[in-house]
PDB file of C-alpha atoms in Angstrom:
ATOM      1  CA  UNK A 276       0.000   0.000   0.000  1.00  0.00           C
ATOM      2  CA  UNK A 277       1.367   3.067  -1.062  1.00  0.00           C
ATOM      3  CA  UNK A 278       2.328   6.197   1.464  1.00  0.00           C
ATOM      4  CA  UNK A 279      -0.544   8.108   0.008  1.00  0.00           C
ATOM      5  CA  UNK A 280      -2.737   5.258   0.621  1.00  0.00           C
ATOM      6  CA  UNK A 281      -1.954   4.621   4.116  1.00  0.00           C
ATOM      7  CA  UNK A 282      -2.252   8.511   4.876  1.00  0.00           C
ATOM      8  CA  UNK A 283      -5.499   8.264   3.202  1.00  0.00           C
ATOM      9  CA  UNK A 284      -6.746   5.591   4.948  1.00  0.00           C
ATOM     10  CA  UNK A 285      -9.538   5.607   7.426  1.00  0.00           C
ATOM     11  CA  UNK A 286      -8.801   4.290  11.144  1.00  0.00           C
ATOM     12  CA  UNK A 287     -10.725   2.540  13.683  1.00  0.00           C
ATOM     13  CA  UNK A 288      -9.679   5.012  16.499  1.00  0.00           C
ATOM     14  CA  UNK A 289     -11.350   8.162  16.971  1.00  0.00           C
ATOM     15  CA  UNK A 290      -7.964  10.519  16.016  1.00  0.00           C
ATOM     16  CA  UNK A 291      -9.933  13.839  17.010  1.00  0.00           C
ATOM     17  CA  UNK A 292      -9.587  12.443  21.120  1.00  0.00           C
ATOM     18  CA  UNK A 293      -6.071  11.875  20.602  1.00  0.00           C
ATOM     19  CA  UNK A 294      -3.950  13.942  22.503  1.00  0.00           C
ATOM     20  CA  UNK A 295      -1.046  14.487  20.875  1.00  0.00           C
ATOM     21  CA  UNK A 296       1.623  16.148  22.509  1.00  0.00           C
ATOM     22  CA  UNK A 297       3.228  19.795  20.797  1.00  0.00           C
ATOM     23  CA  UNK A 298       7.151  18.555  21.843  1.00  0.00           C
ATOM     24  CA  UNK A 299       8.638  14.908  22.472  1.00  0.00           C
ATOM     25  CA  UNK A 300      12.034  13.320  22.185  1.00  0.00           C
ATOM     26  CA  UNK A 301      13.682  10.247  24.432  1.00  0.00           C
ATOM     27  CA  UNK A 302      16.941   9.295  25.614  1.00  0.00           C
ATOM     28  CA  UNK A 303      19.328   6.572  24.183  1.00  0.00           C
ATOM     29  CA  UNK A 304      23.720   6.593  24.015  1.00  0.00           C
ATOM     30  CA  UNK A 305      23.987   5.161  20.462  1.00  0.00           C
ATOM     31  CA  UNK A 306      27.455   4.725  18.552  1.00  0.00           C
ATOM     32  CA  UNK A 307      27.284   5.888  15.315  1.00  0.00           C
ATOM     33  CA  UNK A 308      28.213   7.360  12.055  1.00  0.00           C
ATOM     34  CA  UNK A 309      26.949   9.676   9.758  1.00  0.00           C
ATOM     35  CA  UNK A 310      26.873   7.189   6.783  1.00  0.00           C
ATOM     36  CA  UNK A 311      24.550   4.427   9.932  1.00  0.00           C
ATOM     37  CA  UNK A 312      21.624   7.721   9.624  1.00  0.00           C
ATOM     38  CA  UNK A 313      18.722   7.521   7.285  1.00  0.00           C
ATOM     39  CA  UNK A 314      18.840  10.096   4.502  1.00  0.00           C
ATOM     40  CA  UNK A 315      16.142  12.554   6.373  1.00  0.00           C
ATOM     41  CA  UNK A 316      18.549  12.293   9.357  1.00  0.00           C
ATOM     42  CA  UNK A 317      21.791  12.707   6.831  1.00  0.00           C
ATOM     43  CA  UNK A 318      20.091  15.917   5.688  1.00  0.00           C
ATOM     44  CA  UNK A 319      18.657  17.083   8.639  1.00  0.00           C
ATOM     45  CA  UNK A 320      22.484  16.972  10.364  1.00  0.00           C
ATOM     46  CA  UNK A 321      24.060  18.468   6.864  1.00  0.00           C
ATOM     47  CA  UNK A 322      21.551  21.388   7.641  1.00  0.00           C
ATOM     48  CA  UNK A 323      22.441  21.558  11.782  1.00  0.00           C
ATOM     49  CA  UNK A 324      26.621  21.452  11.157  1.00  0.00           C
ATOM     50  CA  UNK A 325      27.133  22.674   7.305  1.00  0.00           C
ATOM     51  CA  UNK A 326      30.140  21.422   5.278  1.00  0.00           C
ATOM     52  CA  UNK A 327      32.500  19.345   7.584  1.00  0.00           C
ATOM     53  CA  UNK A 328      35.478  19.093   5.320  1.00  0.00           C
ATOM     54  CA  UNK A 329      35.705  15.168   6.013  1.00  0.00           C
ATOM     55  CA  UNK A 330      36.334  15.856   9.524  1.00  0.00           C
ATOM     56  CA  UNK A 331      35.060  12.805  12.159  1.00  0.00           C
ATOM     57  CA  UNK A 332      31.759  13.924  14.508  1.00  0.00           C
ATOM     58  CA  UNK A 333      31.982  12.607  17.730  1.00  0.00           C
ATOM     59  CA  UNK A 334      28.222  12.319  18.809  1.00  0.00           C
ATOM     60  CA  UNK A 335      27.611  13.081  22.806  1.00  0.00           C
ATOM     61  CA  UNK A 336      24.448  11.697  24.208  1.00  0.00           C
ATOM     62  CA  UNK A 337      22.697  15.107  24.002  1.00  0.00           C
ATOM     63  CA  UNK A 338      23.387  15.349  20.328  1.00  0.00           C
ATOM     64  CA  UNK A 339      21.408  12.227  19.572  1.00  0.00           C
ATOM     65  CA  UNK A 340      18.986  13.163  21.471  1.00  0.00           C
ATOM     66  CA  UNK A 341      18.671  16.342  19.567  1.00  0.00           C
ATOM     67  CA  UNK A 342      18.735  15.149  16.306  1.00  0.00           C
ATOM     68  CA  UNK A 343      15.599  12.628  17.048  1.00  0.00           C
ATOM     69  CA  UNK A 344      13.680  16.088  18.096  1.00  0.00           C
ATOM     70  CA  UNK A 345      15.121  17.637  14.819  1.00  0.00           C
ATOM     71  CA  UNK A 346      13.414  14.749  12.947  1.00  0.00           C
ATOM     72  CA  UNK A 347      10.025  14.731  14.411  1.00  0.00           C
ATOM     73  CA  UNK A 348      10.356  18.453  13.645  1.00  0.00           C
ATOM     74  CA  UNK A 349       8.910  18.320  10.010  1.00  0.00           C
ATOM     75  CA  UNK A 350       5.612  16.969  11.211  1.00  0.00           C
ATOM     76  CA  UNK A 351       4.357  20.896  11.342  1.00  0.00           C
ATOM     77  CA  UNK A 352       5.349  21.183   8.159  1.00  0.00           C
ATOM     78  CA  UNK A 353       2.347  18.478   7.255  1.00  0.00           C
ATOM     79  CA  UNK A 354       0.247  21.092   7.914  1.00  0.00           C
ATOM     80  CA  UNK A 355       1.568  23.616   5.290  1.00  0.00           C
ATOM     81  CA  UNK A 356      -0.147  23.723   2.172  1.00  0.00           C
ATOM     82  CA  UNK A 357       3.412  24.976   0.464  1.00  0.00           C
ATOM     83  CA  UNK A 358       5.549  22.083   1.907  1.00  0.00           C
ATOM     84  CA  UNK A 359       6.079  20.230  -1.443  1.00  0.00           C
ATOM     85  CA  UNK A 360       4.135  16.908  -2.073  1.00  0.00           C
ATOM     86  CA  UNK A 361       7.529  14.997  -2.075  1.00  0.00           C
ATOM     87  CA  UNK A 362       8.375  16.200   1.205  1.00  0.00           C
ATOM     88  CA  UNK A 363       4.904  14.992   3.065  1.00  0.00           C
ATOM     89  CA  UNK A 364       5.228  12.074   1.062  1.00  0.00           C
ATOM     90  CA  UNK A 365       8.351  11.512   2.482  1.00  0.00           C
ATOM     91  CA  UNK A 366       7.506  12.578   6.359  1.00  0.00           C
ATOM     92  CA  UNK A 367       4.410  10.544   6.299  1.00  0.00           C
ATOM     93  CA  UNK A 368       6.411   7.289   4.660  1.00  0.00           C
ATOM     94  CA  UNK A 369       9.243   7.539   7.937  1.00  0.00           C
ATOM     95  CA  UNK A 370       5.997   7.753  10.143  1.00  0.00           C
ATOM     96  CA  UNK A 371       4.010   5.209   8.841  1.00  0.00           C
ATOM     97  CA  UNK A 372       6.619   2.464   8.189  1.00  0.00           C
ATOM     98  CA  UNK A 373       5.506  -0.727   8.982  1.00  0.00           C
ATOM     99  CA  UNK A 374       5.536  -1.781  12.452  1.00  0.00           C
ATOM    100  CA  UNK A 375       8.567  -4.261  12.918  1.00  0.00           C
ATOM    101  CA  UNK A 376      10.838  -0.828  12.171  1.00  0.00           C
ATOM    102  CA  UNK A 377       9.581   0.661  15.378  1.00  0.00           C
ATOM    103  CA  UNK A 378      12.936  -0.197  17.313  1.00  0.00           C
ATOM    104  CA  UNK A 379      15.171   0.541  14.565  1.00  0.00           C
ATOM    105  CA  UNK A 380      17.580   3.624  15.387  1.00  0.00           C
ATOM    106  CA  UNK A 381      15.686   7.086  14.533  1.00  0.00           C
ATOM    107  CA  UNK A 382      12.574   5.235  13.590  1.00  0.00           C
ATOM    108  CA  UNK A 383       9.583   7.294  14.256  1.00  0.00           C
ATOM    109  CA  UNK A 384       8.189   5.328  17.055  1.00  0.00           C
ATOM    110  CA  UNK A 385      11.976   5.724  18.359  1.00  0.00           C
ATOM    111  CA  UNK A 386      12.185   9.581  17.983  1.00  0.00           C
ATOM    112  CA  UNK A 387       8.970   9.667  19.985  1.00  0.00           C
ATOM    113  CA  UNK A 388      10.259   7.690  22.441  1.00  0.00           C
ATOM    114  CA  UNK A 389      13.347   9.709  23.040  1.00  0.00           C
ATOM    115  CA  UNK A 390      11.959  12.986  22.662  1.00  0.00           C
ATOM    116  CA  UNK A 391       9.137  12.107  25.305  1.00  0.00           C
ATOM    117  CA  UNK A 392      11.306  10.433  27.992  1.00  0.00           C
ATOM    118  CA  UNK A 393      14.757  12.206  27.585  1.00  0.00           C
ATOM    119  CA  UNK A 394      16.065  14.522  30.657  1.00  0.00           C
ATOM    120  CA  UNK A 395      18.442  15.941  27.801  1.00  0.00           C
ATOM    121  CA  UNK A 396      15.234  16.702  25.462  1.00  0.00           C
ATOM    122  CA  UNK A 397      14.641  20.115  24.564  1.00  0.00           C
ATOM    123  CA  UNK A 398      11.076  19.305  24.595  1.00  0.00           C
ATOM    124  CA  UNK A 399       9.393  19.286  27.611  1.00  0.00           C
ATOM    125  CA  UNK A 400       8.969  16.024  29.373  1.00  0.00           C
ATOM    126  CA  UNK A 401       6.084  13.870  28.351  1.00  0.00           C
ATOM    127  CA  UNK A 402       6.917  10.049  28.941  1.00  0.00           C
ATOM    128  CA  UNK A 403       5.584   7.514  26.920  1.00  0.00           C
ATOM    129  CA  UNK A 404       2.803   8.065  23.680  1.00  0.00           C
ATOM    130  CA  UNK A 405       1.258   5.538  22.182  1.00  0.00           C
ATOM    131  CA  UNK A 406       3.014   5.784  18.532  1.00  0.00           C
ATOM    132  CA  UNK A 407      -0.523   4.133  17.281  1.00  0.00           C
ATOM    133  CA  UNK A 408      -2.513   6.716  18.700  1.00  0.00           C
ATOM    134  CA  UNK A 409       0.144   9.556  17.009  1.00  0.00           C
ATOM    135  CA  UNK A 410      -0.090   7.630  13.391  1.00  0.00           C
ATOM    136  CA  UNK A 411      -3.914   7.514  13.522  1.00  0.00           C
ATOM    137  CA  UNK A 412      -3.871  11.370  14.517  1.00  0.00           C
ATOM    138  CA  UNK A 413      -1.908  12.075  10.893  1.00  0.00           C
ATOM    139  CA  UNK A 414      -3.943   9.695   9.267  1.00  0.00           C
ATOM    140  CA  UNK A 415      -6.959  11.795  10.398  1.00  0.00           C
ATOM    141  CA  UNK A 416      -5.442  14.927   9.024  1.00  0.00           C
ATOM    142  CA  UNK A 417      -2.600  14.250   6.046  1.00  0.00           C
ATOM    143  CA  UNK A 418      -6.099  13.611   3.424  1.00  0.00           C
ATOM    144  CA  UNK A 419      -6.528  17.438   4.177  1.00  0.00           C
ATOM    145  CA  UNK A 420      -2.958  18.174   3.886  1.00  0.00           C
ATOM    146  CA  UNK A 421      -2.153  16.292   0.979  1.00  0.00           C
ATOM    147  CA  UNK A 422      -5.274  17.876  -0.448  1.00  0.00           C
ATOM    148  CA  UNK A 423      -4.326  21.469   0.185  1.00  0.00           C
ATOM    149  CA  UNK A 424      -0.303  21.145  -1.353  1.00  0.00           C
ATOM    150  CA  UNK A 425      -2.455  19.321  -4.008  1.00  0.00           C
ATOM    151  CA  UNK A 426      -4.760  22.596  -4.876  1.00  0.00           C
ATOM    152  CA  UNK A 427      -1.334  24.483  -5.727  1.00  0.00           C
ATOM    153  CA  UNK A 428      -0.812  22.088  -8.467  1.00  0.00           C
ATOM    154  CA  UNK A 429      -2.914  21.514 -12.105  1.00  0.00           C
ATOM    155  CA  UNK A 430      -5.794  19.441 -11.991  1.00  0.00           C
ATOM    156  CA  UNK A 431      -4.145  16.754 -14.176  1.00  0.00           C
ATOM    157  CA  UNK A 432      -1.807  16.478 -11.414  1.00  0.00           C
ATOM    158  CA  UNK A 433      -4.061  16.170  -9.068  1.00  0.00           C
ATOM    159  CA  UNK A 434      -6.013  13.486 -10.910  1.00  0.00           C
ATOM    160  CA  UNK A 435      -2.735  11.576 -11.803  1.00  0.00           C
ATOM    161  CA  UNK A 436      -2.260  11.788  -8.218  1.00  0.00           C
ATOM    162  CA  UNK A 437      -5.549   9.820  -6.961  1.00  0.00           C
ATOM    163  CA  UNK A 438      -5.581   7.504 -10.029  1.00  0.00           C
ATOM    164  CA  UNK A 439      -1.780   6.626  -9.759  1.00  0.00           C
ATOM    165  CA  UNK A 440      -0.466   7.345  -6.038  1.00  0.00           C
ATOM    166  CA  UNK A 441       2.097   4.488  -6.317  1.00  0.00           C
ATOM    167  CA  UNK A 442       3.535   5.277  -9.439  1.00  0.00           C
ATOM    168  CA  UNK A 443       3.620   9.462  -8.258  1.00  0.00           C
ATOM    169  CA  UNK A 444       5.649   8.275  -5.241  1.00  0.00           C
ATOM    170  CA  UNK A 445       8.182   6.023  -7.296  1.00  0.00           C
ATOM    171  CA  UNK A 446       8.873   9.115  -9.627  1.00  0.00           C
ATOM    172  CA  UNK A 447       8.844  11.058  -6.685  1.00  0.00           C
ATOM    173  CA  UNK A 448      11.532   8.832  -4.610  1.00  0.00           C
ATOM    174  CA  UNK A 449      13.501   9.101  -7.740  1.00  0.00           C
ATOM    175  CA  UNK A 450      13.537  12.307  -8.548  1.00  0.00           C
ATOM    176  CA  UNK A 451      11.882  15.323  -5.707  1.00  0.00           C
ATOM    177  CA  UNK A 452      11.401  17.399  -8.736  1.00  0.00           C
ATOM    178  CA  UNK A 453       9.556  14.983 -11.187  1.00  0.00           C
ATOM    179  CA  UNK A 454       6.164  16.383 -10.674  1.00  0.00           C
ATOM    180  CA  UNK A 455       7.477  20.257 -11.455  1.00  0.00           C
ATOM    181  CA  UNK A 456       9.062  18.577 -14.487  1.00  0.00           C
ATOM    182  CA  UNK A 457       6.327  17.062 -15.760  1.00  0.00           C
ATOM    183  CA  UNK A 458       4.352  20.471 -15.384  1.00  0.00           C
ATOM    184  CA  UNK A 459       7.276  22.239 -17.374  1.00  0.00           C
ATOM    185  CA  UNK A 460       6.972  19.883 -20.324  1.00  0.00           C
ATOM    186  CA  UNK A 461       3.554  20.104 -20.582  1.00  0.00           C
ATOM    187  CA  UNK A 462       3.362  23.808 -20.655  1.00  0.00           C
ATOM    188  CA  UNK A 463       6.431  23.779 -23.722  1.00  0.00           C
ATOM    189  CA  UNK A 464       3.796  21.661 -25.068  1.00  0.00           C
ATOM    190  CA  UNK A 465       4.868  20.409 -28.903  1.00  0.00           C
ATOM    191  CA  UNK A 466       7.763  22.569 -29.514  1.00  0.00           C
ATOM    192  CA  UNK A 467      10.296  20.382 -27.393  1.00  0.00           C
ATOM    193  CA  UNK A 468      13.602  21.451 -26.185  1.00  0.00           C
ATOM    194  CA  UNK A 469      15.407  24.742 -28.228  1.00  0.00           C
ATOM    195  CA  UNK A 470      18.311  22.646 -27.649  1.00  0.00           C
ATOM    196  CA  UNK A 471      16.851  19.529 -28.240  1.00  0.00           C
ATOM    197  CA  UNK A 472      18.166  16.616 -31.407  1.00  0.00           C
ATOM    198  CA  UNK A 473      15.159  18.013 -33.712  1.00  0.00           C
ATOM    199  CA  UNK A 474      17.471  21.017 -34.177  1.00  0.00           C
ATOM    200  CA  UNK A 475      18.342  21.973 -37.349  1.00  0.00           C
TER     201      UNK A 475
END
């Protein structure tokens, strides 16, 4: 089931009496290395520290705990109508990966673990959530925030969208500006590329 599918889908909880907490992050000394982080966490960091010039990070205990609030940061940015598609494709995919990735280093069930429980947080203590309750929360509310990025976009994207959500996130994965490609062709219409081999 594609990301867009899962967001879409309805839940058997009631997500509006969820109460989902504005700050969380967890504690947790890990060893590792920039090339062990996903690629959200890989960017997120390149943002934090800028160029390093090959030099070695040595990660203290507060840093880690850090960057799992810096991840569960870009769940506002749901909300956003001008976040691109790609990117709450993305944050919803890391939040609704399938359950057996739960205690898998910067998971999202793991980032809400730390940032809730941590001392070294910079979230305000909240202990334990229930990541099921938090994923059926987004599922309540990502059909309206898919839908509003969607509005900024043609309505044969937002049709291709709905009819072909799996094969939109594939091209998406592949390439973050597909969809803005796409649009540019489209509006060149017949007369191709200046530069292009029909040259004369």
């Amino acid at each position: 089931m594609s990301v867009y599918h899962r967001a879409c889908a309805s839940s058997a909880r009631d997500p509006t009496t969820v109460p989902v907490p504005g700050a969380l992050l967890g504690q947790e000394e890990l060893k590792l290395t920039f090339e062990d982080l996903p690629p959200s966490a890989q960017q997120a960091v390149a943002d934090m520290l800028g160029d390093l010039g090959g030099r070695t990070v040595e990660w203290s205990e507060q840093d880690v705990v850090y960057l799992h609030w810096r991840l569960l940061q870009e769940l506002p940015r749901l909300a956003d109508p001008e976040t691109p598609l790609e990117e709450k494709l993305d944050t919803l995919a890391w939040a609704f990966a399938e359950s057996e990735h739960d205690g898998e280093p910067f998971s999202f069930a793991q980032c809400l673990r730390v940032v809730g429980t941590s001392p070294l947080s910079p979230a305000p203590y909240v202990g334990l959530v229930d990541v099921d309750d938090i994923r059926a929360w987004l599922r309540w509310h990502s059909r309206r925030w898919i839908a509003a990025t969607l509005e900024r976009y043609p309505q044969w994207v937002r049709d291709l969208v709905r009819a072909q959500p799996d094969m939109v996130c594939r091209e998406l994965q592949r390439n973050p500006q597909w969809i803005n490609e796409q649009i540019r062709a489209r509006e060149q219409g017949p007369q191709g590329d200046l530069f292009g081999s029909d040259c004369p």
